[in-house]
mmCIF file of C-alpha atoms in Angstrom:
data_model
loop_
_atom_site.group_PDB
_atom_site.id
_atom_site.type_symbol
_atom_site.label_atom_id
_atom_site.label_comp_id
_atom_site.label_asym_id
_atom_site.label_seq_id
_atom_site.Cartn_x
_atom_site.Cartn_y
_atom_site.Cartn_z
ATOM 1 C CA ASP A 1182 -10.417 59.016 23.564
ATOM 2 C CA ALA A 1183 -14.150 59.604 23.588
ATOM 3 C CA LYS A 1184 -15.719 58.713 26.912
ATOM 4 C CA THR A 1185 -18.651 56.472 27.753
ATOM 5 C CA THR A 1186 -20.789 56.416 30.889
ATOM 6 C CA GLN A 1187 -22.463 53.271 32.166
ATOM 7 C CA PRO A 1188 -24.252 52.372 35.402
ATOM 8 C CA ASN A 1189 -21.974 50.564 37.817
ATOM 9 C CA SER A 1190 -24.351 47.647 38.236
ATOM 10 C CA MET A 1191 -27.687 46.235 37.155
ATOM 11 C CA GLU A 1192 -29.755 43.280 38.197
ATOM 12 C CA SER A 1193 -32.073 41.052 36.211
ATOM 13 C CA ASN A 1194 -34.049 37.874 36.578
ATOM 14 C CA GLU A 1195 -33.409 34.818 34.486
ATOM 15 C CA GLU A 1196 -35.460 34.568 31.281
ATOM 16 C CA GLU A 1197 -36.284 38.299 31.344
ATOM 17 C CA PRO A 1198 -34.967 40.947 28.927
ATOM 18 C CA VAL A 1199 -32.130 43.201 30.031
ATOM 19 C CA HIS A 1200 -31.443 46.692 28.732
ATOM 20 C CA LEU A 1201 -27.930 47.944 29.438
ATOM 21 C CA PRO A 1202 -27.575 51.689 28.765
ATOM 22 C CA CYS A 1203 -24.502 53.625 27.656
ATOM 23 C CA ASN A 1204 -24.085 57.369 27.226
ATOM 24 C CA HIS A 1205 -21.496 58.720 24.825
ATOM 25 C CA SER A 1206 -22.370 62.365 24.296
ATOM 26 C CA THR A 1207 -18.970 63.258 22.805
ATOM 27 C CA ILE A 1208 -19.027 60.561 20.136
ATOM 28 C CA SER A 1209 -17.604 61.587 16.783
ATOM 29 C CA GLY A 1210 -18.916 60.672 13.376
ATOM 30 C CA THR A 1211 -16.242 58.037 12.801
ATOM 31 C CA ASP A 1212 -16.665 56.245 16.130
ATOM 32 C CA TYR A 1213 -18.297 52.853 16.168
ATOM 33 C CA ILE A 1214 -20.054 51.691 19.337
ATOM 34 C CA HIS A 1215 -18.690 48.365 20.508
ATOM 35 C CA TRP A 1216 -19.782 46.150 23.363
ATOM 36 C CA TYR A 1217 -17.628 43.566 25.057
ATOM 37 C CA ARG A 1218 -18.344 41.527 28.137
ATOM 38 C CA GLN A 1219 -16.153 39.766 30.650
ATOM 39 C CA LEU A 1220 -17.394 36.629 32.315
ATOM 40 C CA PRO A 1221 -15.877 35.716 35.685
ATOM 41 C CA SER A 1222 -12.271 34.514 35.437
ATOM 42 C CA GLN A 1223 -12.188 34.975 31.659
ATOM 43 C CA GLY A 1224 -10.894 37.517 29.195
ATOM 44 C CA PRO A 1225 -13.240 40.021 27.574
ATOM 45 C CA GLU A 1226 -15.463 38.749 24.780
ATOM 46 C CA TYR A 1227 -16.800 40.686 21.792
ATOM 47 C CA VAL A 1228 -20.581 41.011 21.832
ATOM 48 C CA ILE A 1229 -21.752 43.402 19.113
ATOM 49 C CA HIS A 1230 -21.020 46.715 17.426
ATOM 50 C CA GLY A 1231 -22.803 49.354 15.349
ATOM 51 C CA LEU A 1232 -22.482 52.786 13.810
ATOM 52 C CA THR A 1233 -25.920 54.305 13.264
ATOM 53 C CA SER A 1234 -28.481 51.588 12.682
ATOM 54 C CA ASN A 1235 -29.730 49.073 15.194
ATOM 55 C CA VAL A 1236 -27.949 45.732 14.989
ATOM 56 C CA ASN A 1237 -28.858 42.181 15.897
ATOM 57 C CA ASN A 1238 -26.727 39.072 16.265
ATOM 58 C CA ARG A 1239 -27.038 35.738 17.995
ATOM 59 C CA MET A 1240 -25.890 37.155 21.315
ATOM 60 C CA ALA A 1241 -27.702 40.475 21.605
ATOM 61 C CA SER A 1242 -29.229 43.524 19.969
ATOM 62 C CA LEU A 1243 -27.822 47.027 19.906
ATOM 63 C CA ALA A 1244 -30.170 50.001 19.792
ATOM 64 C CA ILE A 1245 -28.512 53.302 18.873
ATOM 65 C CA ALA A 1246 -30.188 56.654 19.492
ATOM 66 C CA GLU A 1247 -30.820 58.808 16.460
ATOM 67 C CA ASP A 1248 -28.327 61.426 17.641
ATOM 68 C CA ARG A 1249 -25.859 58.644 18.544
ATOM 69 C CA LYS A 1250 -25.268 60.118 21.975
ATOM 70 C CA SER A 1251 -26.490 56.974 23.665
ATOM 71 C CA SER A 1252 -27.032 53.298 22.983
ATOM 72 C CA THR A 1253 -28.570 50.276 24.662
ATOM 73 C CA LEU A 1254 -27.408 46.687 24.629
ATOM 74 C CA ILE A 1255 -30.369 44.348 24.797
ATOM 75 C CA LEU A 1256 -30.202 40.781 26.004
ATOM 76 C CA HIS A 1257 -33.567 39.357 25.030
ATOM 77 C CA ARG A 1258 -33.692 36.575 27.594
ATOM 78 C CA ALA A 1259 -31.062 36.723 30.285
ATOM 79 C CA THR A 1260 -29.529 33.477 31.444
ATOM 80 C CA LEU A 1261 -27.261 32.816 34.404
ATOM 81 C CA ARG A 1262 -24.407 32.581 31.946
ATOM 82 C CA ASP A 1263 -24.952 36.237 30.987
ATOM 83 C CA ALA A 1264 -23.785 37.424 34.405
ATOM 84 C CA ALA A 1265 -20.712 39.473 33.540
ATOM 85 C CA VAL A 1266 -19.248 42.954 33.321
ATOM 86 C CA TYR A 1267 -20.442 44.657 30.133
ATOM 87 C CA TYR A 1268 -18.286 47.315 28.531
ATOM 88 C CA CYS A 1269 -19.448 49.944 26.074
ATOM 89 C CA ILE A 1270 -16.461 51.132 24.027
ATOM 90 C CA LEU A 1271 -16.132 53.749 21.316
ATOM 91 C CA PHE A 1272 -13.914 52.525 18.526
ATOM 92 C CA TYR A 1273 -12.366 54.861 15.989
ATOM 93 C CA SER A 1274 -12.782 53.270 12.604
ATOM 94 C CA GLY A 1275 -10.060 55.163 10.778
ATOM 95 C CA GLY A 1276 -6.407 54.213 10.592
ATOM 96 C CA SER A 1277 -4.897 50.935 11.746
ATOM 97 C CA ASN A 1278 -4.996 51.448 15.497
ATOM 98 C CA TYR A 1279 -7.438 49.002 16.970
ATOM 99 C CA LYS A 1280 -6.761 49.452 20.665
ATOM 100 C CA LEU A 1281 -9.755 49.158 22.961
ATOM 101 C CA THR A 1282 -10.264 51.644 25.790
ATOM 102 C CA PHE A 1283 -12.139 49.952 28.613
ATOM 103 C CA GLY A 1284 -14.059 51.859 31.246
ATOM 104 C CA LYS A 1285 -15.489 50.459 34.459
ATOM 105 C CA GLY A 1286 -18.407 48.774 32.702
ATOM 106 C CA THR A 1287 -21.696 47.551 34.145
ATOM 107 C CA LEU A 1288 -21.739 44.515 36.401
ATOM 108 C CA LEU A 1289 -24.829 42.518 35.469
ATOM 109 C CA THR A 1290 -26.222 40.140 38.062
ATOM 110 C CA VAL A 1291 -28.773 37.577 36.896
ATOM 111 C CA ASN A 1292 -31.021 36.081 39.537
ATOM 112 C CA PRO A 1293 -32.400 32.547 39.099
ATOM 113 C CA GLU B 795 -10.560 26.905 15.780
ATOM 114 C CA ALA B 796 -8.421 27.070 18.905
ATOM 115 C CA GLY B 797 -8.707 30.264 20.900
ATOM 116 C CA VAL B 798 -6.020 32.567 22.225
ATOM 117 C CA THR B 799 -3.901 30.766 24.773
ATOM 118 C CA GLN B 800 -1.709 32.254 27.461
ATOM 119 C CA PHE B 801 0.975 30.734 29.617
ATOM 120 C CA PRO B 802 1.320 30.532 32.530
ATOM 121 C CA SER B 803 -2.134 30.999 33.957
ATOM 122 C CA HIS B 804 -0.658 32.218 37.216
ATOM 123 C CA SER B 805 2.819 33.337 38.220
ATOM 124 C CA VAL B 806 4.096 34.325 41.642
ATOM 125 C CA ILE B 807 7.518 35.968 41.773
ATOM 126 C CA GLU B 808 9.488 38.118 44.133
ATOM 127 C CA LYS B 809 10.200 41.766 43.566
ATOM 128 C CA GLY B 810 13.284 42.163 41.413
ATOM 129 C CA GLN B 811 12.884 38.866 39.586
ATOM 130 C CA THR B 812 12.125 38.427 35.913
ATOM 131 C CA VAL B 813 8.972 36.918 34.454
ATOM 132 C CA THR B 814 8.087 36.106 30.865
ATOM 133 C CA LEU B 815 4.485 35.733 29.774
ATOM 134 C CA ARG B 816 3.586 33.997 26.564
ATOM 135 C CA CYS B 817 0.645 34.432 24.238
ATOM 136 C CA ASP B 818 -0.337 32.240 21.302
ATOM 137 C CA PRO B 819 -2.878 34.030 19.110
ATOM 138 C CA ILE B 820 -5.490 32.407 16.931
ATOM 139 C CA SER B 821 -3.817 30.978 13.859
ATOM 140 C CA GLY B 822 -3.819 33.457 10.988
ATOM 141 C CA HIS B 823 -4.456 36.517 13.140
ATOM 142 C CA ASP B 824 -1.909 39.171 12.256
ATOM 143 C CA ASN B 825 -2.964 41.593 14.985
ATOM 144 C CA LEU B 826 -1.868 40.812 18.527
ATOM 145 C CA TYR B 827 -2.497 42.966 21.577
ATOM 146 C CA TRP B 828 -1.457 43.024 25.203
ATOM 147 C CA TYR B 829 -3.643 44.534 27.918
ATOM 148 C CA ARG B 830 -3.480 44.413 31.683
ATOM 149 C CA ARG B 831 -5.664 45.057 34.678
ATOM 150 C CA VAL B 832 -3.899 46.014 37.853
ATOM 151 C CA MET B 833 -5.706 45.746 41.180
ATOM 152 C CA GLY B 834 -8.879 47.818 41.321
ATOM 153 C CA LYS B 835 -8.230 49.511 37.996
ATOM 154 C CA GLU B 836 -9.663 49.240 34.527
ATOM 155 C CA ILE B 837 -8.262 47.084 31.758
ATOM 156 C CA LYS B 838 -5.557 49.102 30.023
ATOM 157 C CA PHE B 839 -4.013 48.687 26.598
ATOM 158 C CA LEU B 840 -0.268 48.006 26.533
ATOM 159 C CA LEU B 841 0.689 47.458 22.909
ATOM 160 C CA HIS B 842 -0.322 46.222 19.494
ATOM 161 C CA PHE B 843 1.631 44.089 17.016
ATOM 162 C CA VAL B 844 0.867 43.709 13.354
ATOM 163 C CA LYS B 845 2.690 40.540 12.450
ATOM 164 C CA GLU B 846 6.152 41.040 13.962
ATOM 165 C CA SER B 847 6.064 44.841 13.987
ATOM 166 C CA LYS B 848 5.007 47.029 16.872
ATOM 167 C CA GLN B 849 2.142 49.163 15.603
ATOM 168 C CA ASP B 850 1.448 50.975 18.860
ATOM 169 C CA GLU B 851 3.298 50.652 22.135
ATOM 170 C CA SER B 852 1.919 53.789 23.733
ATOM 171 C CA GLY B 853 0.527 51.879 26.710
ATOM 172 C CA MET B 854 3.768 50.258 27.850
ATOM 173 C CA PRO B 855 4.327 51.632 31.361
ATOM 174 C CA ASN B 856 8.116 51.817 31.353
ATOM 175 C CA ASN B 857 11.282 50.203 30.026
ATOM 176 C CA ARG B 858 11.024 47.296 32.424
ATOM 177 C CA PHE B 859 8.500 45.816 30.018
ATOM 178 C CA LEU B 860 9.658 44.243 26.767
ATOM 179 C CA ALA B 861 7.319 42.667 24.248
ATOM 180 C CA GLU B 862 8.429 40.607 21.285
ATOM 181 C CA ARG B 863 6.744 38.737 18.484
ATOM 182 C CA THR B 864 9.473 37.078 16.497
ATOM 183 C CA GLY B 865 8.232 35.533 13.265
ATOM 184 C CA GLY B 866 4.830 37.086 13.700
ATOM 185 C CA THR B 867 3.358 34.129 15.561
ATOM 186 C CA TYR B 868 3.428 33.900 19.338
ATOM 187 C CA SER B 869 4.386 36.825 21.545
ATOM 188 C CA THR B 870 6.195 37.188 24.838
ATOM 189 C CA LEU B 871 5.979 39.945 27.407
ATOM 190 C CA LYS B 872 8.934 40.138 29.752
ATOM 191 C CA VAL B 873 8.969 42.133 32.947
ATOM 192 C CA GLN B 874 12.475 42.761 34.283
ATOM 193 C CA PRO B 875 12.862 43.549 37.120
ATOM 194 C CA ALA B 876 9.355 43.068 38.429
ATOM 195 C CA GLU B 877 7.946 45.560 40.924
ATOM 196 C CA LEU B 878 5.022 45.207 43.323
ATOM 197 C CA GLU B 879 2.833 47.492 41.203
ATOM 198 C CA ASP B 880 3.173 45.110 38.249
ATOM 199 C CA SER B 881 0.819 42.662 39.948
ATOM 200 C CA GLY B 882 -2.376 42.138 38.001
ATOM 201 C CA VAL B 883 -3.903 40.165 35.172
ATOM 202 C CA TYR B 884 -2.264 40.362 31.764
ATOM 203 C CA PHE B 885 -4.499 39.670 28.802
ATOM 204 C CA CYS B 886 -3.517 38.921 25.263
ATOM 205 C CA ALA B 887 -5.890 39.335 22.338
ATOM 206 C CA SER B 888 -5.712 38.789 18.597
ATOM 207 C CA SER B 889 -7.696 39.815 15.564
ATOM 208 C CA ARG B 890 -7.656 39.414 11.806
ATOM 209 C CA GLU B 891 -5.723 41.832 9.637
ATOM 210 C CA THR B 892 -8.659 42.847 7.511
ATOM 211 C CA GLY B 893 -12.407 42.536 7.522
ATOM 212 C CA LYS B 894 -13.316 42.031 11.158
ATOM 213 C CA ALA B 895 -10.029 43.372 12.482
ATOM 214 C CA TYR B 896 -11.935 45.239 15.177
ATOM 215 C CA GLU B 897 -13.228 41.992 16.742
ATOM 216 C CA GLN B 898 -10.616 41.037 19.266
ATOM 217 C CA TYR B 899 -10.448 37.574 20.759
ATOM 218 C CA PHE B 900 -9.028 37.529 24.264
ATOM 219 C CA GLY B 901 -7.157 34.850 26.096
ATOM 220 C CA PRO B 902 -7.978 33.895 29.694
ATOM 221 C CA GLY B 903 -5.163 36.014 31.055
ATOM 222 C CA THR B 904 -2.081 35.458 33.183
ATOM 223 C CA ARG B 905 -2.403 36.462 36.801
ATOM 224 C CA LEU B 906 0.923 37.893 37.951
ATOM 225 C CA THR B 907 1.605 38.308 41.641
ATOM 226 C CA VAL B 908 4.766 40.123 42.693
ATOM 227 C CA THR B 909 5.613 39.742 46.386
#
């Protein structure tokens, strides 16, 4: 499985934007970039995904580098509820195997 | 719609005993997955059902683990006999068969403690 690299932890203040980076230099052309997050005492939760173009949804934005070797998850205005571990996952779009390969993720702390 | 539910939320058993975890996926989701996080480690994939068939069981650690999904609805994961290293949180997830099949919805997990 293609590997991703994320900082172990990041800190933000409430109401400020947060940029969570992810490096995936060995990404292949058929890999989508997915982001999940895990709130305390809960299961992981899908956040957003993309292939080449930047993506926006109600939760976040995903900015993908032109060479696709890195991406950034953007939370436009962090809230206390956004404190979680964020996982950047490469997802092979071919076939019918949808298993997710989790790394260590980034622990985001949001200060009031 | 109701989310993925798991039962029990917490189970404490002794080494050598048997435990059965249950997962009820979101109604209409044909894909069902089991994952687990053991102490200090990352979340690892165990297996994937499509309806009642095992699509991928490459992550099952050994033959002490048996997963079933009779009728293609709920699933059970039985550990027999349990060992100390089986302690951890077991997550179930489900997703649609087509369209947004990649978007997995996770349950809250079952925390298993083997003493």
